[in-house]
Coordinates of C-alpha atoms in Angstrom, one line a residue:
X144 CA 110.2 211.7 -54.9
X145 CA 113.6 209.7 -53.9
X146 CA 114.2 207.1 -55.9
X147 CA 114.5 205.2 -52.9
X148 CA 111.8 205.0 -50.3
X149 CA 108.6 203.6 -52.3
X150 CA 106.2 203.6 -49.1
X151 CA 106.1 205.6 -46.0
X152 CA 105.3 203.5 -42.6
X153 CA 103.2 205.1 -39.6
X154 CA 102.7 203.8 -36.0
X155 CA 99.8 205.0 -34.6
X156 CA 99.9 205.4 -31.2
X157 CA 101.8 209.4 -30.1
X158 CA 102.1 209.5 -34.0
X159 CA 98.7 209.5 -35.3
X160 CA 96.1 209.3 -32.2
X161 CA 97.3 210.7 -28.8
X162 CA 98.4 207.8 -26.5
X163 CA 98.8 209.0 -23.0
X164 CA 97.5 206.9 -20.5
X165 CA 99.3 207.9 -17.3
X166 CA 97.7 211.4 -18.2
X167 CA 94.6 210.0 -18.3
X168 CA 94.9 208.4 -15.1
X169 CA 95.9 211.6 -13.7
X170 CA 93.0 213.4 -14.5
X171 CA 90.8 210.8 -12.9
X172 CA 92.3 209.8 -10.0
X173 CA 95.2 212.5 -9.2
X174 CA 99.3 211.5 -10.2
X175 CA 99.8 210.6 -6.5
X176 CA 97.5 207.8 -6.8
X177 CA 97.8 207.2 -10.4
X178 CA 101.9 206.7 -9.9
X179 CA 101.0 203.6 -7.3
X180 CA 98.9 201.7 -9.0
X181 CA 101.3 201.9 -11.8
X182 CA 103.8 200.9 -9.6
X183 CA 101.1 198.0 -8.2
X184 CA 99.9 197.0 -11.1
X185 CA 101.1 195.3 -14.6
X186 CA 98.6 197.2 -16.4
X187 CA 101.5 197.9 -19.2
X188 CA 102.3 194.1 -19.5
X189 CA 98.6 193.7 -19.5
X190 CA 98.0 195.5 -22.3
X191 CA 101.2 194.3 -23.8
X192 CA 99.2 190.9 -24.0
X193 CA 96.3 192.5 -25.6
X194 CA 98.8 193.9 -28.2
X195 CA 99.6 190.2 -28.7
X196 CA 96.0 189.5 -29.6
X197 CA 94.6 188.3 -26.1
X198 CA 91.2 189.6 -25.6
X199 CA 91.2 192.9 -24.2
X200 CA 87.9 192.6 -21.5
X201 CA 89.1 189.0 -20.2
X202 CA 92.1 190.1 -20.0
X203 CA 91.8 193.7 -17.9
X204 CA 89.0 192.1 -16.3
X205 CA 90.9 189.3 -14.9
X206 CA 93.6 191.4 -14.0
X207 CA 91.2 193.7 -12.0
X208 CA 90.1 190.2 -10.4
X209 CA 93.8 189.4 -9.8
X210 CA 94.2 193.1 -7.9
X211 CA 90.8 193.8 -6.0
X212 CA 92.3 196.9 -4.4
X213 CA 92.8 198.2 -7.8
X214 CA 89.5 196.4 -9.7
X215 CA 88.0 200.4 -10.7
X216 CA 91.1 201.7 -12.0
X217 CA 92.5 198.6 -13.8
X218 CA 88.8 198.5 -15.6
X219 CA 89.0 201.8 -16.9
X220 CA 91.4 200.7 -19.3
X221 CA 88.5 198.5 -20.6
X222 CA 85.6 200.8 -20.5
X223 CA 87.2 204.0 -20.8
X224 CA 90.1 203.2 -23.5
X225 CA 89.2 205.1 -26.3
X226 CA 89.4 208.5 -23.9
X227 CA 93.0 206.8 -23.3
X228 CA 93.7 207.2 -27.1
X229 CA 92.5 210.4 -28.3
X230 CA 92.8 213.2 -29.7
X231 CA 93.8 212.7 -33.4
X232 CA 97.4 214.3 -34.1
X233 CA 96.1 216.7 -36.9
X234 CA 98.8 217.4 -38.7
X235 CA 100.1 213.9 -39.1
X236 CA 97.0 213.0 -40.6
X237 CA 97.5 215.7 -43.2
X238 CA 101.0 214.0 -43.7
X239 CA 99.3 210.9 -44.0
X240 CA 96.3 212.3 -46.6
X241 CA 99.1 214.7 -48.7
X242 CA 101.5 211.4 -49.3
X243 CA 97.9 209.0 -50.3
X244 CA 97.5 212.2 -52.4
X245 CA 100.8 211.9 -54.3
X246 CA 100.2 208.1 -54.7
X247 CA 102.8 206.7 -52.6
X248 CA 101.8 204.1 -50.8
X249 CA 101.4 204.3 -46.8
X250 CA 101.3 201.6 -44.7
X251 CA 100.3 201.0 -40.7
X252 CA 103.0 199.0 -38.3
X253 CA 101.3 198.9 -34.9
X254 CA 100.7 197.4 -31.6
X255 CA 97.6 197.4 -31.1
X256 CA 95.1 194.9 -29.8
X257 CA 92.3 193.3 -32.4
X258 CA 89.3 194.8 -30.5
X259 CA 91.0 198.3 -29.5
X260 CA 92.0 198.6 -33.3
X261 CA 88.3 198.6 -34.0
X262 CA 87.5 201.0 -31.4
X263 CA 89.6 203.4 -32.7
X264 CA 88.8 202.8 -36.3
X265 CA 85.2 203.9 -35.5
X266 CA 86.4 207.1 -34.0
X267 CA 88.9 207.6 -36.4
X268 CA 88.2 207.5 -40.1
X269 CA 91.8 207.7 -41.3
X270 CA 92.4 204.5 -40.3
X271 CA 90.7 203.0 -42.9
X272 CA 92.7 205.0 -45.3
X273 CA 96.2 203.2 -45.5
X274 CA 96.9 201.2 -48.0
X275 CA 98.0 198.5 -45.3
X276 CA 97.7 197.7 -41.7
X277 CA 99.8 195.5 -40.1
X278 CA 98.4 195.2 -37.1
X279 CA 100.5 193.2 -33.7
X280 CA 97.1 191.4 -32.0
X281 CA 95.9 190.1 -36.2
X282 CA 100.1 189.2 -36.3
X283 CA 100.4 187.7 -32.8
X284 CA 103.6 189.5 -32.8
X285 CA 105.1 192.7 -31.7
X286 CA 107.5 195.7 -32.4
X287 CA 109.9 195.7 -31.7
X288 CA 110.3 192.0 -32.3
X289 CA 111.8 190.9 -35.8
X290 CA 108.6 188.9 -37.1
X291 CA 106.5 191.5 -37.1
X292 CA 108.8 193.9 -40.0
X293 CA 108.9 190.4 -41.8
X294 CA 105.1 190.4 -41.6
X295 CA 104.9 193.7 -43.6
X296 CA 107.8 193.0 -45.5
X297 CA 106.2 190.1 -47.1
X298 CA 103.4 191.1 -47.1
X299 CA 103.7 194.3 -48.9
X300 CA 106.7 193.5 -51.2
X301 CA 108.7 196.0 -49.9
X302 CA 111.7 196.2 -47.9
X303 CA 114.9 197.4 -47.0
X304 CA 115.6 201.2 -48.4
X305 CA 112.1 201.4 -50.3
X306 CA 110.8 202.0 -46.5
X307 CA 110.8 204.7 -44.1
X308 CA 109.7 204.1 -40.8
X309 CA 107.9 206.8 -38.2
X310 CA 108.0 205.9 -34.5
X311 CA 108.2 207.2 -31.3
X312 CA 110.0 204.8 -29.4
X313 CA 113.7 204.3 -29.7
X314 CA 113.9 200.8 -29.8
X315 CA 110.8 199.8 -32.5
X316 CA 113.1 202.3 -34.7
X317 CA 116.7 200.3 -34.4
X318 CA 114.6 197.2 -35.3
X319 CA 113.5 198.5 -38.7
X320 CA 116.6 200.1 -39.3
X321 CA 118.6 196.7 -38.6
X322 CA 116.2 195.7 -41.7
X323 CA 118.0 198.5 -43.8
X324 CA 114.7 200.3 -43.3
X325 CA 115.2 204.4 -42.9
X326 CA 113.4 205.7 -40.3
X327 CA 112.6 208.4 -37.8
X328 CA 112.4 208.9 -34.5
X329 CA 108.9 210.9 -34.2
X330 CA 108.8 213.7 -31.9
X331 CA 106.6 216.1 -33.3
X332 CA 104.9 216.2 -36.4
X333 CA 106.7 219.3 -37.5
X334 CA 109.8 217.2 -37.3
X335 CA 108.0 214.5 -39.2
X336 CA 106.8 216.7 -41.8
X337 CA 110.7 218.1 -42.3
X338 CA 111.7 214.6 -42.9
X339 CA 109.2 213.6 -45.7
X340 CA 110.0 217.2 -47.5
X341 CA 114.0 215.8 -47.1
X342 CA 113.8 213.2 -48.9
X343 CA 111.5 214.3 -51.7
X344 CA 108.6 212.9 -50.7
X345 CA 105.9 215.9 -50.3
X346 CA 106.4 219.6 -50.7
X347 CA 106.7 222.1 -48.0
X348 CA 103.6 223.3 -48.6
X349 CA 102.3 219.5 -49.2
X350 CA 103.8 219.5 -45.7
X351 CA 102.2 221.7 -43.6

C-alpha cells in the first residue's frame, strides 16, 4: 500500500449505483417529451435542494403543484426514484469490498438527500458497509462546496495526501484536489480499478 493515501473516498451516484435520470425519463415518456420538461422544469435544482436536506415528497410535490402541466412527471421523481438510481455498478462494489478486505478504510462523500439515502440503503446492502458516510442532506452542504470536504476531513482525521477521491463530475474533483486530496475522475470502473492497483492499493487480481 502507498505510504500515502490511508483511505479511499467513493461518491455514489454513476460510481457505485447507476444515476441516470434523463434515461429514465426517456423510457417513460419518450426523449422528445422528456428533453421539455427538462427544459420546463427545475427538477435538477429541485433535487439539488433535497441534496441539501429539504424533504424530498414536500419538496417534488410542491414543485409538481408549482408546474400542473408537468404534476405526473415531476412526481415520479418521488414515487419512482429508486428505478432512477439503479442498477448497482458491480464491479465498483468489488473495489469497494477488496479495499474493506485489505483494511483500508473507505469512506462515502455524497449528495444525496436524507430520505433517498435510506431508500437506497434498503436496496443496496453495501451502503452500510463504509466505514464512513458523509452524507450532503445530514451536512446541509454540498460537493462541490468547501464545507462539505471539511466535514469529512474532521470528521475522519484524515486529510490532504492520506485521501483519494473517486467522482464523476469534473468540478466535485478540483474541490478535493484544492484540499491536496488525490483524486480521479471516474469514468468506468475498469479505470477506477487501474488507479487503486497504481498506487499500491489492491492487486490486479484484488482488482478485477
Amino acid at each position: 500500500m502507498t505510504d500515502t493515501i490511508k483511505a479511499v473516498v467513493f461518491d455514489l451516484g454513476r460510481v457505485l449505483i447507476t444515476w441516470e435520470p434523463e434515461q429514465f425519463y426517456d423510457t417513460q415518456i419518450g426523449e422528445e417529451r422528456r428533453t421539455a420538461f427538462f427544459d420546463e422544469v427545475p427538477i435538477h435544482e429541485a433535487n439539488l435542494d433535497v441534496d441539501r436536506g429539504a424533504p424530498l415528497k414536500e419538496t417534488i410535490y410542491a414543485l409538481a403543484e408549482a408546474h400542473p402541466k408537468w404534476a405526473d412527471e415531476i412526481r415520479m421523481w418521488h414515487d419512482r426514484w429508486l428505478e432512477m438510481a439503479s442498477p448497482r455498478i458491480p464491479h465498483s462494489v468489488r473495489l469497494l469490498r477488496a479495499l474493506k478486505a485489505k483494511g483500508i478504510p473507505v469512506l462515502a462523500l455524497t449528495n444525496f438527500g436524507v430520505e433517498t439515502f435510506e431508500i437506497a440503503k434498503g436496496e443496496y446492502e453495501f451502503l452500510s458497509e463504509f466505514d464512513e458516510a458523509y452524507v450532503s442532506g445530514h451536512l446541509k452542504c454540498i460537493k462541490p462546496d468547501a464545507e462539505i470536504y471539511a466535514h469529512l476531513e474532521q470528521g475522519s482525521g484524515y486529510r490532504g495526501a492520506e485521501l483519494i477521491f473517486a467522482d464523476d463530475r469534473p468540478e466535485n474533483i478540483d474541490a478535493a484536489a484544492a484540499r491536496g486530496w488525490h483524486t480521479h475522475l471516474f469514468t468506468t470502473p475498469k479505470g477506477w480499478a487501474d488507479r487503486l492497483v497504481a498506487e499500491g492499493l489492491l492487486s490486479p487480481e484484488d482488482a478485477q
